PDB file of C-alpha atoms in Angstrom:
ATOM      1  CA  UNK A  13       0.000   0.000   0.000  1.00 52.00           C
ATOM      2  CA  UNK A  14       3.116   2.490   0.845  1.00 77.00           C
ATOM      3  CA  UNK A  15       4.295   2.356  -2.694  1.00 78.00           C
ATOM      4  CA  UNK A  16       0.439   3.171  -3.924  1.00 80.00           C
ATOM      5  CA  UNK A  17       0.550   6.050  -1.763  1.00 85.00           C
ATOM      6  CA  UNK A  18       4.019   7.165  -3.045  1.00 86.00           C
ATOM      7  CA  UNK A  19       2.871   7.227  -6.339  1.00 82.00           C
ATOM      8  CA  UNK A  20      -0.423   9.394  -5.153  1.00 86.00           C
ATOM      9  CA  UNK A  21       1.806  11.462  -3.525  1.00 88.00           C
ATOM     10  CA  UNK A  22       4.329  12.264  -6.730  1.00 85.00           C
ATOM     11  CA  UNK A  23       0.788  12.667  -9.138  1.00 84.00           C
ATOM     12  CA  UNK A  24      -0.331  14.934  -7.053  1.00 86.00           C
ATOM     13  CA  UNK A  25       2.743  16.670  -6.859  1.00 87.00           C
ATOM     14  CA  UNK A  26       2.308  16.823 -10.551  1.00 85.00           C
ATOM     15  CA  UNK A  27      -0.815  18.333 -10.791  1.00 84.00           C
ATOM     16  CA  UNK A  28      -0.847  20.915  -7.565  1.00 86.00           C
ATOM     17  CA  UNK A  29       2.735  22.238  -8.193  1.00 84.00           C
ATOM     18  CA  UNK A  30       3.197  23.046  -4.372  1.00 88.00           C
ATOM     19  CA  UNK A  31       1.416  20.446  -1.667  1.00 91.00           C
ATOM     20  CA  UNK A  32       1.822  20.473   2.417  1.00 92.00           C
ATOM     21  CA  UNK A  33       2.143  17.391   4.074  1.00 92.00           C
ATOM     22  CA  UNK A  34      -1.683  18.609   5.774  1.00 93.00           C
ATOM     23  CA  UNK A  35      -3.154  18.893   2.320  1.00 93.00           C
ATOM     24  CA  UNK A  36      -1.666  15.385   1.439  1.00 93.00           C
ATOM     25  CA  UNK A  37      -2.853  13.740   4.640  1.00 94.00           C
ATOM     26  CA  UNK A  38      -6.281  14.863   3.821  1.00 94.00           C
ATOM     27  CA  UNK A  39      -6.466  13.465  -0.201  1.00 92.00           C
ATOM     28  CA  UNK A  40      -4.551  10.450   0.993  1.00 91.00           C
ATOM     29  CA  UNK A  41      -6.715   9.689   4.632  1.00 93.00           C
ATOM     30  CA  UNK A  42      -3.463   9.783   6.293  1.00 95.00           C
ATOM     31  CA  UNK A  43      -1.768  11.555   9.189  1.00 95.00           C
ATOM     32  CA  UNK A  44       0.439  14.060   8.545  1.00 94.00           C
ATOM     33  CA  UNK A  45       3.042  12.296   9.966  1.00 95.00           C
ATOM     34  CA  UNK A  46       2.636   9.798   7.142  1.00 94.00           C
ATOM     35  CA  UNK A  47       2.398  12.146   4.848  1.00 93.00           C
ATOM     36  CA  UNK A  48       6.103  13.804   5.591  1.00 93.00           C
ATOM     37  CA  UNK A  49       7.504  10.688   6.087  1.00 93.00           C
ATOM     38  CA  UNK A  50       6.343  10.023   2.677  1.00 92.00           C
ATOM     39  CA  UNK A  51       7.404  13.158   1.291  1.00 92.00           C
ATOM     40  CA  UNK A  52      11.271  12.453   2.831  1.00 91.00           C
ATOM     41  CA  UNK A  53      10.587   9.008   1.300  1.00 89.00           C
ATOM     42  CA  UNK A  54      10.507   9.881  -2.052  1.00 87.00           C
ATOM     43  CA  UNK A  55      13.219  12.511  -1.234  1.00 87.00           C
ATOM     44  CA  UNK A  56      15.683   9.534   0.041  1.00 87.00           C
ATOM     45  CA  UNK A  57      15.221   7.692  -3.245  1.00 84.00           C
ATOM     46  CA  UNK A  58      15.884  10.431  -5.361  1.00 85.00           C
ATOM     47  CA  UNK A  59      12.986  11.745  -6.452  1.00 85.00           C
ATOM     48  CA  UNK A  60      13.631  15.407  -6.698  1.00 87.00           C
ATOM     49  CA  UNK A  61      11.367  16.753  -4.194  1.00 89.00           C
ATOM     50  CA  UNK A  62      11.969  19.864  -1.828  1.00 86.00           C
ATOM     51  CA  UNK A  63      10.387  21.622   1.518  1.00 88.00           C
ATOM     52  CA  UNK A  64       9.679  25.417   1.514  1.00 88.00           C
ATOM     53  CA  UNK A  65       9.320  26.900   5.095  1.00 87.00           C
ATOM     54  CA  UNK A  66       6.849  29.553   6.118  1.00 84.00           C
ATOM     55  CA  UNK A  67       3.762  31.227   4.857  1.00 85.00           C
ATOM     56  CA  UNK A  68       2.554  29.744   1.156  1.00 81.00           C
ATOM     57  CA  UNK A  69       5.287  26.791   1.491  1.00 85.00           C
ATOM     58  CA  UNK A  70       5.203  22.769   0.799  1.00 90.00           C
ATOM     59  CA  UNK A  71       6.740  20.661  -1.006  1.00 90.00           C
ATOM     60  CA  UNK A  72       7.665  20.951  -4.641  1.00 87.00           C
ATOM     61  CA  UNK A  73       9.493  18.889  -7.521  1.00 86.00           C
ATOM     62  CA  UNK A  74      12.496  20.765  -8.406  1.00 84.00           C
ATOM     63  CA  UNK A  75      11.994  22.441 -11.543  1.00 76.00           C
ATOM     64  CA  UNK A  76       8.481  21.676 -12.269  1.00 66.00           C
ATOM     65  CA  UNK A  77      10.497  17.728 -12.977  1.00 67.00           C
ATOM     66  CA  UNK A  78       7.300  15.073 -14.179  1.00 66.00           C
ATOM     67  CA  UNK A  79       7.407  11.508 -14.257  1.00 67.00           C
ATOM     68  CA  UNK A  80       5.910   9.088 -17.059  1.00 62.00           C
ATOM     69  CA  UNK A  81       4.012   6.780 -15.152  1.00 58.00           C
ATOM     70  CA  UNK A  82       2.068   5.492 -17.885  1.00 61.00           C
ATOM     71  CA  UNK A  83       3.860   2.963 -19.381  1.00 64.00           C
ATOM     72  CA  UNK A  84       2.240   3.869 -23.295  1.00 65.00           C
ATOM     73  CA  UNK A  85       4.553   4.352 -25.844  1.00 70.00           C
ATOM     74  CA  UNK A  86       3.860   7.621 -28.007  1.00 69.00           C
ATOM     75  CA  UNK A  87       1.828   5.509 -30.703  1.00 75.00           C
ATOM     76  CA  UNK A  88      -0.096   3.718 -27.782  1.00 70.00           C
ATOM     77  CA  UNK A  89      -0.984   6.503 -26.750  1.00 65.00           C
ATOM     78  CA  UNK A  90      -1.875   8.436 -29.730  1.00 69.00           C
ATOM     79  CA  UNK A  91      -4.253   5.604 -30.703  1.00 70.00           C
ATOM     80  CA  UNK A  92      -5.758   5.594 -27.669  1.00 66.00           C
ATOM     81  CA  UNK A  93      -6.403   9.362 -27.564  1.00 66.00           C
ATOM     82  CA  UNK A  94      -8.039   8.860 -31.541  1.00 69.00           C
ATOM     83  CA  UNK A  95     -10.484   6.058 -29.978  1.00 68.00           C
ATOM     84  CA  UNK A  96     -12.030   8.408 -27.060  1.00 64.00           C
ATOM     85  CA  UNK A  97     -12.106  11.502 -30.619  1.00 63.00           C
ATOM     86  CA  UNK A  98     -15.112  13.982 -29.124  1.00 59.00           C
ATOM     87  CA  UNK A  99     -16.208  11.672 -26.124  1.00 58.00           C
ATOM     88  CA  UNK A 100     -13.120  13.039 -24.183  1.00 55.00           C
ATOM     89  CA  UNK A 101     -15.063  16.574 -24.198  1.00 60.00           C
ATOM     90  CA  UNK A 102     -17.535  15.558 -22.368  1.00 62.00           C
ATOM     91  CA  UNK A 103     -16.170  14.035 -18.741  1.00 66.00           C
ATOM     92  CA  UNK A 104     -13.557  16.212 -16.587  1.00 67.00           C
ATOM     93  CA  UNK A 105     -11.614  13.287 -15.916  1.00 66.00           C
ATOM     94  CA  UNK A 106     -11.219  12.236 -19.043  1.00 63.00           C
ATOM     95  CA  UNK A 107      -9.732  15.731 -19.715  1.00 60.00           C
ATOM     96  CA  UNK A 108      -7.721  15.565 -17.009  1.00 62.00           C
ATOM     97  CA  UNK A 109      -6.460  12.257 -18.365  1.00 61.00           C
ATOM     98  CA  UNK A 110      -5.300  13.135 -21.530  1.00 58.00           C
TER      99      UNK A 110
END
């Protein structure tokens, strides 16, 4: 389950830019002790994460860095976005997908 929750942790990281370890122990149902030991977790294996002290900080990837989770190659992926054509309008999550 840890390495689920790592994973949730480094998408999220993705998407939000800037997280706290509060605002990650809420989306995850964790404490937010959990939540910065996951955060120095993924720092200890490399994963280019950083704390900001004070007002309007969190944790960040360095340099806006992304990860390819997917596992698609570019052609997988390009076929898959021409199946869901017009239908990927219509649901947020789909949107949020592509």
């Amino acid at each position: 389950m840890r390495a689920d929750r790592l994973v949730a942790v480094l998408l999220l990281m993705q998407t939000r830019g800037r997280v706290t370890a509060a605002e990650l122990a809420a989306e995850l149902e964790v404490s937010v002790a959990t939540a910065r030991r996951d955060l120095e977790a993924l720092s200890a294996a490399g994963v280019p994460v950083y704390p900001q002290a004070g007002r309007g900080g969190g944790w960040s990837l360095v340099g806006g860095a992304r990860t390819d989770l997917t596992g698609l190659t570019e052609p997988e992926a390009q076929a898959l976005f021409a199946l869901l054509g017009t239908a990927a309008g219509a649901a947020p999550e789909a949107r949020t997908a592509l």
